[in-house]
Amino acid sequence: MTTKRIVVIPGDGIGPEITAAARPILTAAANKSGLDLEFVTCLAGGAAIDKYGEPLPQETLVAAKAADAVLLGAVGGPKWDGVAPEIRPEKALLGIRKALGLYANLRPVKVSAALTAYSPLKPEIVTGTDILIVRELTGGMYFGPKCESETIEGTERAWDTEVYSVPEVARIVRVACRAAKGRRGKITSVDKANVLASSRLWRRVATATAREEGLDIGHLYVDNCAMQLVLSPKSFDVVVTGNLFGDILSDEAAVITGSIGLLPSASLGDGTGLYEPIHGSAPDIAGQGIANPVGTILSAAMLLRHSLGAEEAAAAIEQAVEAVLAAGHRTADLYRPGMTKVSTEEMTKLILKKLQ
Ligand code: IPM
Ligand code: MG
């Protein structure tokens, strides 16, 4: 068997529980595809601040760069609210994305047939929703020049800058176009071109890149897109957008599936890929064994697909998750009378059993 090395960054809050849940499932699925996995655990986020006084230790970065893939739980929590801005736990995430060149963030938003009743939207609106959000992850406002505080004529202010270059837009739109070709072929670019100069460049480059890829691209202003996502989520196939808009729209899209706890993500560049659920560290329920591991387990499926080329193993995990949900097993976030309430560990065992 070929051995692949996976760096696991459990992080903070429920991170250690959900990554521990995903590991045996990842191993079992990989083994079936003839791959052996070696896991290396590394610290980042609040856990690293506590131990080393910094959120992203060099050794974590070195290990991540050398790995075949990285599986991350979540970082952050109220415990570190008071630390200096430059060492906030979130800096670990931004730092690792930038250092690994992970410019393409894929966030699939699929409403499971078993869970349509859990959506805040009416079943007839949400049934069949299947969107892929492609978020630019290493540019825009997150990484533009910024100032935490300056005083001009006695008035304190702070600022961030939205910057996008032609190659940055072209490469993310290309990723989105290629994904669209394997789906329904529809691609929507989201910007704020009626106001922002950076968005006008974005729109121009998106149109040209899509044409090169042989696709027609639609454009929506971000405010309109936010509205259309709840009015008619089924009208979207692939959505491509910048870092900040993608952050906001992906939370909105995620919650219409019923629980943000279900959604995985892949962050890809030219080297090692990073996989993490899109929810946060949920410090309020950490350590209780009740967190929903599905977002992380589905992230493990994306890892197999995108970093290890094990499509069959990825699909097997996705089918196992769907089957367990269809059978009525629910973690606390999705529990309703009539269903079977399960812990993080029980959910994991059920999915593992379906897989074997
Ligand atoms: C996400 C998160 C992060 C982001 C935070 C934790 C820095 O919200 O991955 O969506 O804003 O990118
Ligand atoms: Mg977010």
mmCIF file of N, CA and C in Angstrom, residues 226-346:
data_model
loop_
_atom_site.group_PDB
_atom_site.id
_atom_site.type_symbol
_atom_site.label_atom_id
_atom_site.label_comp_id
_atom_site.label_asym_id
_atom_site.label_seq_id
_atom_site.Cartn_x
_atom_site.Cartn_y
_atom_site.Cartn_z
ATOM 1 N N ALA A 226 -27.225 37.795 -2.002
ATOM 2 C CA ALA A 226 -27.647 37.408 -0.655
ATOM 3 C C ALA A 226 -29.158 37.178 -0.633
ATOM 4 N N MET A 227 -29.874 38.019 -1.372
ATOM 5 C CA MET A 227 -31.335 37.888 -1.427
ATOM 6 C C MET A 227 -31.746 36.655 -2.244
ATOM 7 N N GLN A 228 -31.124 36.487 -3.414
ATOM 8 C CA GLN A 228 -31.490 35.354 -4.281
ATOM 9 C C GLN A 228 -31.199 34.003 -3.617
ATOM 10 N N LEU A 229 -30.188 33.979 -2.739
ATOM 11 C CA LEU A 229 -29.847 32.705 -2.080
ATOM 12 C C LEU A 229 -30.998 32.190 -1.221
ATOM 13 N N VAL A 230 -31.763 33.093 -0.631
ATOM 14 C CA VAL A 230 -32.905 32.619 0.163
ATOM 15 C C VAL A 230 -34.191 32.566 -0.649
ATOM 16 N N LEU A 231 -34.268 33.370 -1.731
ATOM 17 C CA LEU A 231 -35.482 33.344 -2.553
ATOM 18 C C LEU A 231 -35.499 32.138 -3.473
ATOM 19 N N SER A 232 -34.341 31.830 -4.055
ATOM 20 C CA SER A 232 -34.314 30.731 -5.019
ATOM 21 C C SER A 232 -32.937 30.065 -5.073
ATOM 22 N N PRO A 233 -32.596 29.357 -3.998
ATOM 23 C CA PRO A 233 -31.269 28.728 -3.926
ATOM 24 C C PRO A 233 -31.022 27.740 -5.061
ATOM 25 N N LYS A 234 -32.105 27.160 -5.582
ATOM 26 C CA LYS A 234 -31.938 26.169 -6.651
ATOM 27 C C LYS A 234 -31.462 26.783 -7.951
ATOM 28 N N SER A 235 -31.558 28.114 -8.080
ATOM 29 C CA SER A 235 -31.151 28.737 -9.344
ATOM 30 C C SER A 235 -29.627 28.831 -9.453
ATOM 31 N N PHE A 236 -28.899 28.504 -8.373
ATOM 32 C CA PHE A 236 -27.435 28.585 -8.416
ATOM 33 C C PHE A 236 -26.794 27.218 -8.662
ATOM 34 N N ASP A 237 -25.687 27.258 -9.406
ATOM 35 C CA ASP A 237 -24.858 26.057 -9.562
ATOM 36 C C ASP A 237 -23.483 26.384 -8.956
ATOM 37 N N VAL A 238 -22.587 27.000 -9.714
ATOM 38 C CA VAL A 238 -21.298 27.420 -9.142
ATOM 39 C C VAL A 238 -21.321 28.934 -8.931
ATOM 40 N N VAL A 239 -20.922 29.365 -7.752
ATOM 41 C CA VAL A 239 -20.825 30.786 -7.428
ATOM 42 C C VAL A 239 -19.348 31.092 -7.187
ATOM 43 N N VAL A 240 -18.802 32.079 -7.872
ATOM 44 C CA VAL A 240 -17.395 32.442 -7.644
ATOM 45 C C VAL A 240 -17.330 33.877 -7.152
ATOM 46 N N THR A 241 -16.567 34.088 -6.087
ATOM 47 C CA THR A 241 -16.519 35.429 -5.513
ATOM 48 C C THR A 241 -15.241 35.650 -4.703
ATOM 49 N N GLY A 242 -15.037 36.886 -4.262
ATOM 50 C CA GLY A 242 -13.837 37.250 -3.516
ATOM 51 C C GLY A 242 -13.883 36.742 -2.081
ATOM 52 N N ASN A 243 -12.814 37.014 -1.364
ATOM 53 C CA ASN A 243 -12.615 36.468 -0.035
ATOM 54 C C ASN A 243 -13.710 36.885 0.962
ATOM 55 N N LEU A 244 -13.946 38.186 1.067
ATOM 56 C CA LEU A 244 -14.903 38.690 2.068
ATOM 57 C C LEU A 244 -16.341 38.327 1.709
ATOM 58 N N PHE A 245 -16.726 38.556 0.456
ATOM 59 C CA PHE A 245 -18.098 38.206 0.060
ATOM 60 C C PHE A 245 -18.307 36.696 0.196
ATOM 61 N N GLY A 246 -17.283 35.926 -0.130
ATOM 62 C CA GLY A 246 -17.389 34.465 -0.043
ATOM 63 C C GLY A 246 -17.555 33.996 1.387
ATOM 64 N N ASP A 247 -16.893 34.673 2.308
ATOM 65 C CA ASP A 247 -17.036 34.340 3.725
ATOM 66 C C ASP A 247 -18.486 34.528 4.149
ATOM 67 N N ILE A 248 -19.043 35.668 3.789
ATOM 68 C CA ILE A 248 -20.400 36.017 4.233
ATOM 69 C C ILE A 248 -21.445 35.123 3.540
ATOM 70 N N LEU A 249 -21.347 35.016 2.227
ATOM 71 C CA LEU A 249 -22.352 34.247 1.489
ATOM 72 C C LEU A 249 -22.309 32.759 1.842
ATOM 73 N N SER A 250 -21.113 32.249 2.191
ATOM 74 C CA SER A 250 -21.060 30.812 2.481
ATOM 75 C C SER A 250 -21.718 30.487 3.823
ATOM 76 N N ASP A 251 -21.671 31.389 4.792
ATOM 77 C CA ASP A 251 -22.434 31.143 6.024
ATOM 78 C C ASP A 251 -23.933 31.180 5.732
ATOM 79 N N GLU A 252 -24.342 32.137 4.917
ATOM 80 C CA GLU A 252 -25.770 32.244 4.593
ATOM 81 C C GLU A 252 -26.248 30.986 3.858
ATOM 82 N N ALA A 253 -25.467 30.568 2.867
ATOM 83 C CA ALA A 253 -25.856 29.388 2.091
ATOM 84 C C ALA A 253 -25.839 28.143 2.971
ATOM 85 N N ALA A 254 -24.850 28.080 3.883
ATOM 86 C CA ALA A 254 -24.700 26.890 4.717
ATOM 87 C C ALA A 254 -25.938 26.654 5.584
ATOM 88 N N VAL A 255 -26.455 27.715 6.151
ATOM 89 C CA VAL A 255 -27.521 27.530 7.131
ATOM 90 C C VAL A 255 -28.830 27.086 6.470
ATOM 91 N N ILE A 256 -28.968 27.341 5.168
ATOM 92 C CA ILE A 256 -30.204 26.880 4.535
ATOM 93 C C ILE A 256 -30.223 25.354 4.357
ATOM 94 N N THR A 257 -29.089 24.700 4.601
ATOM 95 C CA THR A 257 -29.090 23.234 4.517
ATOM 96 C C THR A 257 -29.645 22.611 5.794
ATOM 97 N N GLY A 258 -29.863 23.403 6.820
ATOM 98 C CA GLY A 258 -30.411 22.860 8.064
ATOM 99 C C GLY A 258 -29.472 23.034 9.232
ATOM 100 N N SER A 259 -28.189 22.811 9.033
ATOM 101 C CA SER A 259 -27.232 23.041 10.108
ATOM 102 C C SER A 259 -25.878 23.343 9.509
ATOM 103 N N ILE A 260 -25.239 24.357 10.049
ATOM 104 C CA ILE A 260 -23.904 24.717 9.560
ATOM 105 C C ILE A 260 -22.904 23.600 9.911
ATOM 106 N N GLY A 261 -23.301 22.721 10.824
ATOM 107 C CA GLY A 261 -22.449 21.613 11.257
ATOM 108 C C GLY A 261 -22.219 20.543 10.201
ATOM 109 N N LEU A 262 -22.917 20.655 9.079
ATOM 110 C CA LEU A 262 -22.858 19.602 8.067
ATOM 111 C C LEU A 262 -21.865 19.882 6.939
ATOM 112 N N LEU A 263 -21.409 21.130 6.846
ATOM 113 C CA LEU A 263 -20.722 21.497 5.613
ATOM 114 C C LEU A 263 -19.195 21.432 5.661
ATOM 115 N N PRO A 264 -18.628 20.797 4.631
ATOM 116 C CA PRO A 264 -17.173 20.658 4.531
ATOM 117 C C PRO A 264 -16.584 21.766 3.661
ATOM 118 N N SER A 265 -15.276 21.828 3.611
ATOM 119 C CA SER A 265 -14.632 22.709 2.641
ATOM 120 C C SER A 265 -13.256 22.171 2.276
ATOM 121 N N ALA A 266 -12.806 22.588 1.106
ATOM 122 C CA ALA A 266 -11.454 22.262 0.647
ATOM 123 C C ALA A 266 -10.788 23.568 0.272
ATOM 124 N N SER A 267 -9.548 23.751 0.694
ATOM 125 C CA SER A 267 -8.776 24.926 0.295
ATOM 126 C C SER A 267 -7.594 24.435 -0.514
ATOM 127 N N LEU A 268 -7.555 24.851 -1.774
ATOM 128 C CA LEU A 268 -6.590 24.287 -2.706
ATOM 129 C C LEU A 268 -5.702 25.351 -3.332
ATOM 130 N N GLY A 269 -4.484 24.954 -3.647
ATOM 131 C CA GLY A 269 -3.553 25.829 -4.361
ATOM 132 C C GLY A 269 -2.710 24.955 -5.260
ATOM 133 N N ASP A 270 -1.431 25.252 -5.335
ATOM 134 C CA ASP A 270 -0.589 24.426 -6.194
ATOM 135 C C ASP A 270 0.118 23.327 -5.409
ATOM 136 N N GLY A 271 0.066 23.383 -4.063
ATOM 137 C CA GLY A 271 0.733 22.367 -3.256
ATOM 138 C C GLY A 271 -0.269 21.608 -2.380
ATOM 139 N N THR A 272 0.102 21.431 -1.114
ATOM 140 C CA THR A 272 -0.740 20.700 -0.160
ATOM 141 C C THR A 272 -2.110 21.361 0.000
ATOM 142 N N GLY A 273 -3.170 20.558 0.014
ATOM 143 C CA GLY A 273 -4.516 21.078 0.239
ATOM 144 C C GLY A 273 -4.912 20.989 1.710
ATOM 145 N N LEU A 274 -5.816 21.865 2.131
ATOM 146 C CA LEU A 274 -6.269 21.886 3.515
ATOM 147 C C LEU A 274 -7.784 21.714 3.554
ATOM 148 N N TYR A 275 -8.239 20.892 4.495
ATOM 149 C CA TYR A 275 -9.651 20.526 4.540
ATOM 150 C C TYR A 275 -10.203 20.811 5.925
ATOM 151 N N GLU A 276 -11.338 21.494 5.985
ATOM 152 C CA GLU A 276 -11.910 21.825 7.294
ATOM 153 C C GLU A 276 -13.411 22.032 7.164
ATOM 154 N N PRO A 277 -14.144 21.745 8.245
ATOM 155 C CA PRO A 277 -15.572 22.056 8.217
ATOM 156 C C PRO A 277 -15.726 23.576 8.203
ATOM 157 N N ILE A 278 -16.850 24.082 7.702
ATOM 158 C CA ILE A 278 -16.939 25.549 7.627
ATOM 159 C C ILE A 278 -17.428 26.180 8.929
ATOM 160 N N HIS A 279 -17.882 25.354 9.876
ATOM 161 C CA HIS A 279 -18.331 25.929 11.148
ATOM 162 C C HIS A 279 -17.125 26.287 12.011
ATOM 163 N N GLY A 280 -17.378 26.959 13.112
ATOM 164 C CA GLY A 280 -16.297 27.399 13.984
ATOM 165 C C GLY A 280 -16.015 26.411 15.096
ATOM 166 N N SER A 281 -15.367 26.909 16.162
ATOM 167 C CA SER A 281 -14.892 26.037 17.228
ATOM 168 C C SER A 281 -15.951 25.753 18.303
ATOM 169 N N ALA A 282 -17.107 26.404 18.209
ATOM 170 C CA ALA A 282 -18.247 26.163 19.117
ATOM 171 C C ALA A 282 -17.841 25.938 20.573
ATOM 172 N N PRO A 283 -17.161 26.910 21.175
ATOM 173 C CA PRO A 283 -16.660 26.717 22.545
ATOM 174 C C PRO A 283 -17.771 26.396 23.556
ATOM 175 N N ASP A 284 -18.989 26.836 23.267
ATOM 176 C CA ASP A 284 -20.111 26.588 24.199
ATOM 177 C C ASP A 284 -20.427 25.110 24.372
ATOM 178 N N ILE A 285 -20.126 24.283 23.390
ATOM 179 C CA ILE A 285 -20.432 22.846 23.527
ATOM 180 C C ILE A 285 -19.170 21.978 23.537
ATOM 181 N N ALA A 286 -17.997 22.618 23.598
ATOM 182 C CA ALA A 286 -16.743 21.849 23.550
ATOM 183 C C ALA A 286 -16.615 20.904 24.733
ATOM 184 N N GLY A 287 -16.060 19.729 24.471
ATOM 185 C CA GLY A 287 -15.766 18.773 25.544
ATOM 186 C C GLY A 287 -16.962 17.978 26.029
ATOM 187 N N GLN A 288 -18.136 18.190 25.425
ATOM 188 C CA GLN A 288 -19.331 17.475 25.889
ATOM 189 C C GLN A 288 -19.642 16.236 25.048
ATOM 190 N N GLY A 289 -18.900 16.042 23.980
ATOM 191 C CA GLY A 289 -19.143 14.865 23.129
ATOM 192 C C GLY A 289 -20.431 14.944 22.333
ATOM 193 N N ILE A 290 -20.938 16.168 22.093
ATOM 194 C CA ILE A 290 -22.212 16.279 21.372
ATOM 195 C C ILE A 290 -22.077 16.990 20.017
ATOM 196 N N ALA A 291 -20.874 17.403 19.677
ATOM 197 C CA ALA A 291 -20.683 18.143 18.418
ATOM 198 C C ALA A 291 -21.012 17.263 17.215
ATOM 199 N N ASN A 292 -21.482 17.899 16.158
ATOM 200 C CA ASN A 292 -21.783 17.183 14.925
ATOM 201 C C ASN A 292 -20.476 16.983 14.133
ATOM 202 N N PRO A 293 -20.058 15.735 13.945
ATOM 203 C CA PRO A 293 -18.780 15.506 13.242
ATOM 204 C C PRO A 293 -18.926 15.473 11.724
ATOM 205 N N VAL A 294 -20.157 15.624 11.210
ATOM 206 C CA VAL A 294 -20.395 15.383 9.781
ATOM 207 C C VAL A 294 -19.622 16.352 8.877
ATOM 208 N N GLY A 295 -19.558 17.639 9.265
ATOM 209 C CA GLY A 295 -18.817 18.608 8.443
ATOM 210 C C GLY A 295 -17.357 18.194 8.271
ATOM 211 N N THR A 296 -16.766 17.672 9.340
ATOM 212 C CA THR A 296 -15.355 17.255 9.271
ATOM 213 C C THR A 296 -15.214 15.942 8.510
ATOM 214 N N ILE A 297 -16.162 15.050 8.713
ATOM 215 C CA ILE A 297 -16.123 13.764 8.005
ATOM 216 C C ILE A 297 -16.278 13.988 6.491
ATOM 217 N N LEU A 298 -17.163 14.911 6.120
ATOM 218 C CA LEU A 298 -17.307 15.220 4.691
ATOM 219 C C LEU A 298 -16.076 15.977 4.162
ATOM 220 N N SER A 299 -15.395 16.702 5.049
ATOM 221 C CA SER A 299 -14.128 17.347 4.644
ATOM 222 C C SER A 299 -13.078 16.267 4.361
ATOM 223 N N ALA A 300 -13.099 15.207 5.166
ATOM 224 C CA ALA A 300 -12.184 14.079 4.931
ATOM 225 C C ALA A 300 -12.471 13.458 3.567
ATOM 226 N N ALA A 301 -13.748 13.412 3.188
ATOM 227 C CA ALA A 301 -14.100 12.888 1.859
ATOM 228 C C ALA A 301 -13.516 13.789 0.772
ATOM 229 N N MET A 302 -13.594 15.102 0.985
ATOM 230 C CA MET A 302 -13.022 16.030 -0.011
ATOM 231 C C MET A 302 -11.503 15.859 -0.091
ATOM 232 N N LEU A 303 -10.894 15.580 1.049
ATOM 233 C CA LEU A 303 -9.434 15.342 1.091
ATOM 234 C C LEU A 303 -9.072 14.144 0.208
ATOM 235 N N LEU A 304 -9.840 13.066 0.368
ATOM 236 C CA LEU A 304 -9.572 11.873 -0.446
ATOM 237 C C LEU A 304 -9.721 12.189 -1.934
ATOM 238 N N ARG A 305 -10.742 12.974 -2.248
ATOM 239 C CA ARG A 305 -11.029 13.282 -3.653
ATOM 240 C C ARG A 305 -9.966 14.194 -4.256
ATOM 241 N N HIS A 306 -9.684 15.320 -3.579
ATOM 242 C CA HIS A 306 -8.848 16.353 -4.195
ATOM 243 C C HIS A 306 -7.348 16.178 -3.959
ATOM 244 N N SER A 307 -6.967 15.598 -2.819
ATOM 245 C CA SER A 307 -5.523 15.487 -2.556
ATOM 246 C C SER A 307 -4.981 14.083 -2.780
ATOM 247 N N LEU A 308 -5.834 13.060 -2.607
ATOM 248 C CA LEU A 308 -5.309 11.701 -2.730
ATOM 249 C C LEU A 308 -5.838 10.978 -3.974
ATOM 250 N N GLY A 309 -6.661 11.672 -4.761
ATOM 251 C CA GLY A 309 -7.180 11.068 -5.994
ATOM 252 C C GLY A 309 -8.007 9.819 -5.765
ATOM 253 N N ALA A 310 -8.624 9.722 -4.568
ATOM 254 C CA ALA A 310 -9.401 8.519 -4.234
ATOM 255 C C ALA A 310 -10.898 8.823 -4.295
ATOM 256 N N GLU A 311 -11.388 9.002 -5.507
ATOM 257 C CA GLU A 311 -12.788 9.387 -5.719
ATOM 258 C C GLU A 311 -13.770 8.373 -5.123
ATOM 259 N N GLU A 312 -13.454 7.082 -5.328
ATOM 260 C CA GLU A 312 -14.378 6.055 -4.816
ATOM 261 C C GLU A 312 -14.497 6.103 -3.302
ATOM 262 N N ALA A 313 -13.366 6.277 -2.639
ATOM 263 C CA ALA A 313 -13.368 6.350 -1.176
ATOM 264 C C ALA A 313 -14.149 7.580 -0.712
ATOM 265 N N ALA A 314 -13.979 8.696 -1.442
ATOM 266 C CA ALA A 314 -14.699 9.927 -1.092
ATOM 267 C C ALA A 314 -16.207 9.709 -1.206
ATOM 268 N N ALA A 315 -16.611 9.135 -2.328
ATOM 269 C CA ALA A 315 -18.044 8.895 -2.552
ATOM 270 C C ALA A 315 -18.597 7.923 -1.517
ATOM 271 N N ALA A 316 -17.786 6.951 -1.122
ATOM 272 C CA ALA A 316 -18.254 5.972 -0.125
ATOM 273 C C ALA A 316 -18.566 6.665 1.207
ATOM 274 N N ILE A 317 -17.717 7.610 1.603
ATOM 275 C CA ILE A 317 -17.976 8.354 2.847
ATOM 276 C C ILE A 317 -19.268 9.164 2.704
ATOM 277 N N GLU A 318 -19.417 9.837 1.582
ATOM 278 C CA GLU A 318 -20.611 10.673 1.384
ATOM 279 C C GLU A 318 -21.885 9.835 1.422
ATOM 280 N N GLN A 319 -21.820 8.648 0.816
ATOM 281 C CA GLN A 319 -23.004 7.781 0.831
ATOM 282 C C GLN A 319 -23.292 7.264 2.236
ATOM 283 N N ALA A 320 -22.237 6.950 2.979
ATOM 284 C CA ALA A 320 -22.423 6.454 4.349
ATOM 285 C C ALA A 320 -23.075 7.528 5.225
ATOM 286 N N VAL A 321 -22.629 8.767 5.068
ATOM 287 C CA VAL A 321 -23.212 9.873 5.850
ATOM 288 C C VAL A 321 -24.693 10.021 5.515
ATOM 289 N N GLU A 322 -25.001 10.043 4.236
ATOM 290 C CA GLU A 322 -26.392 10.206 3.791
ATOM 291 C C GLU A 322 -27.270 9.077 4.350
ATOM 292 N N ALA A 323 -26.736 7.857 4.324
ATOM 293 C CA ALA A 323 -27.518 6.710 4.806
ATOM 294 C C ALA A 323 -27.800 6.820 6.306
ATOM 295 N N VAL A 324 -26.806 7.249 7.070
ATOM 296 C CA VAL A 324 -26.985 7.363 8.525
ATOM 297 C C VAL A 324 -27.995 8.478 8.850
ATOM 298 N N LEU A 325 -27.923 9.565 8.113
ATOM 299 C CA LEU A 325 -28.902 10.650 8.325
ATOM 300 C C LEU A 325 -30.304 10.186 7.917
ATOM 301 N N ALA A 326 -30.369 9.492 6.789
ATOM 302 C CA ALA A 326 -31.676 9.013 6.307
ATOM 303 C C ALA A 326 -32.310 8.046 7.307
ATOM 304 N N ALA A 327 -31.465 7.307 8.049
ATOM 305 C CA ALA A 327 -31.985 6.353 9.040
ATOM 306 C C ALA A 327 -32.447 7.059 10.322
ATOM 307 N N GLY A 328 -32.314 8.380 10.375
ATOM 308 C CA GLY A 328 -32.864 9.132 11.508
ATOM 309 C C GLY A 328 -31.912 9.385 12.658
ATOM 310 N N HIS A 329 -30.624 9.137 12.464
ATOM 311 C CA HIS A 329 -29.650 9.411 13.535
ATOM 312 C C HIS A 329 -29.261 10.889 13.496
ATOM 313 N N ARG A 330 -29.319 11.527 14.657
ATOM 314 C CA ARG A 330 -29.091 12.968 14.703
ATOM 315 C C ARG A 330 -28.238 13.370 15.890
ATOM 316 N N THR A 331 -27.237 14.200 15.648
ATOM 317 C CA THR A 331 -26.548 14.827 16.777
ATOM 318 C C THR A 331 -27.444 15.957 17.300
ATOM 319 N N ALA A 332 -27.081 16.494 18.466
ATOM 320 C CA ALA A 332 -27.954 17.432 19.179
ATOM 321 C C ALA A 332 -28.397 18.627 18.322
ATOM 322 N N ASP A 333 -27.516 19.136 17.459
ATOM 323 C CA ASP A 333 -27.855 20.314 16.646
ATOM 324 C C ASP A 333 -29.014 20.056 15.696
ATOM 325 N N LEU A 334 -29.246 18.773 15.368
ATOM 326 C CA LEU A 334 -30.288 18.434 14.391
ATOM 327 C C LEU A 334 -31.371 17.556 14.999
ATOM 328 N N TYR A 335 -31.326 17.413 16.324
ATOM 329 C CA TYR A 335 -32.271 16.481 16.945
ATOM 330 C C TYR A 335 -33.704 17.027 16.959
ATOM 331 N N ARG A 336 -34.636 16.152 16.639
ATOM 332 C CA ARG A 336 -36.058 16.450 16.798
ATOM 333 C C ARG A 336 -36.744 15.202 17.316
ATOM 334 N N PRO A 337 -37.842 15.363 18.072
ATOM 335 C CA PRO A 337 -38.564 14.185 18.566
ATOM 336 C C PRO A 337 -38.880 13.225 17.415
ATOM 337 N N GLY A 338 -38.753 11.931 17.686
ATOM 338 C CA GLY A 338 -39.012 10.939 16.643
ATOM 339 C C GLY A 338 -37.718 10.448 16.012
ATOM 340 N N MET A 339 -36.647 11.212 16.189
ATOM 341 C CA MET A 339 -35.351 10.811 15.647
ATOM 342 C C MET A 339 -34.527 10.155 16.758
ATOM 343 N N THR A 340 -33.395 9.558 16.402
ATOM 344 C CA THR A 340 -32.528 8.957 17.412
ATOM 345 C C THR A 340 -31.380 9.910 17.709
ATOM 346 N N LYS A 341 -31.310 10.350 18.964
ATOM 347 C CA LYS A 341 -30.248 11.291 19.319
ATOM 348 C C LYS A 341 -28.944 10.525 19.555
ATOM 349 N N VAL A 342 -27.867 10.989 18.925
ATOM 350 C CA VAL A 342 -26.582 10.312 19.101
ATOM 351 C C VAL A 342 -25.483 11.307 19.462
ATOM 352 N N SER A 343 -24.446 10.793 20.110
ATOM 353 C CA SER A 343 -23.290 11.615 20.462
ATOM 354 C C SER A 343 -22.341 11.685 19.259
ATOM 355 N N THR A 344 -21.307 12.487 19.407
ATOM 356 C CA THR A 344 -20.286 12.582 18.353
ATOM 357 C C THR A 344 -19.727 11.189 18.061
ATOM 358 N N GLU A 345 -19.407 10.463 19.134
ATOM 359 C CA GLU A 345 -18.789 9.154 18.985
ATOM 360 C C GLU A 345 -19.742 8.135 18.360
ATOM 361 N N GLU A 346 -21.008 8.181 18.794
ATOM 362 C CA GLU A 346 -21.983 7.234 18.218
ATOM 363 C C GLU A 346 -22.188 7.510 16.728
#
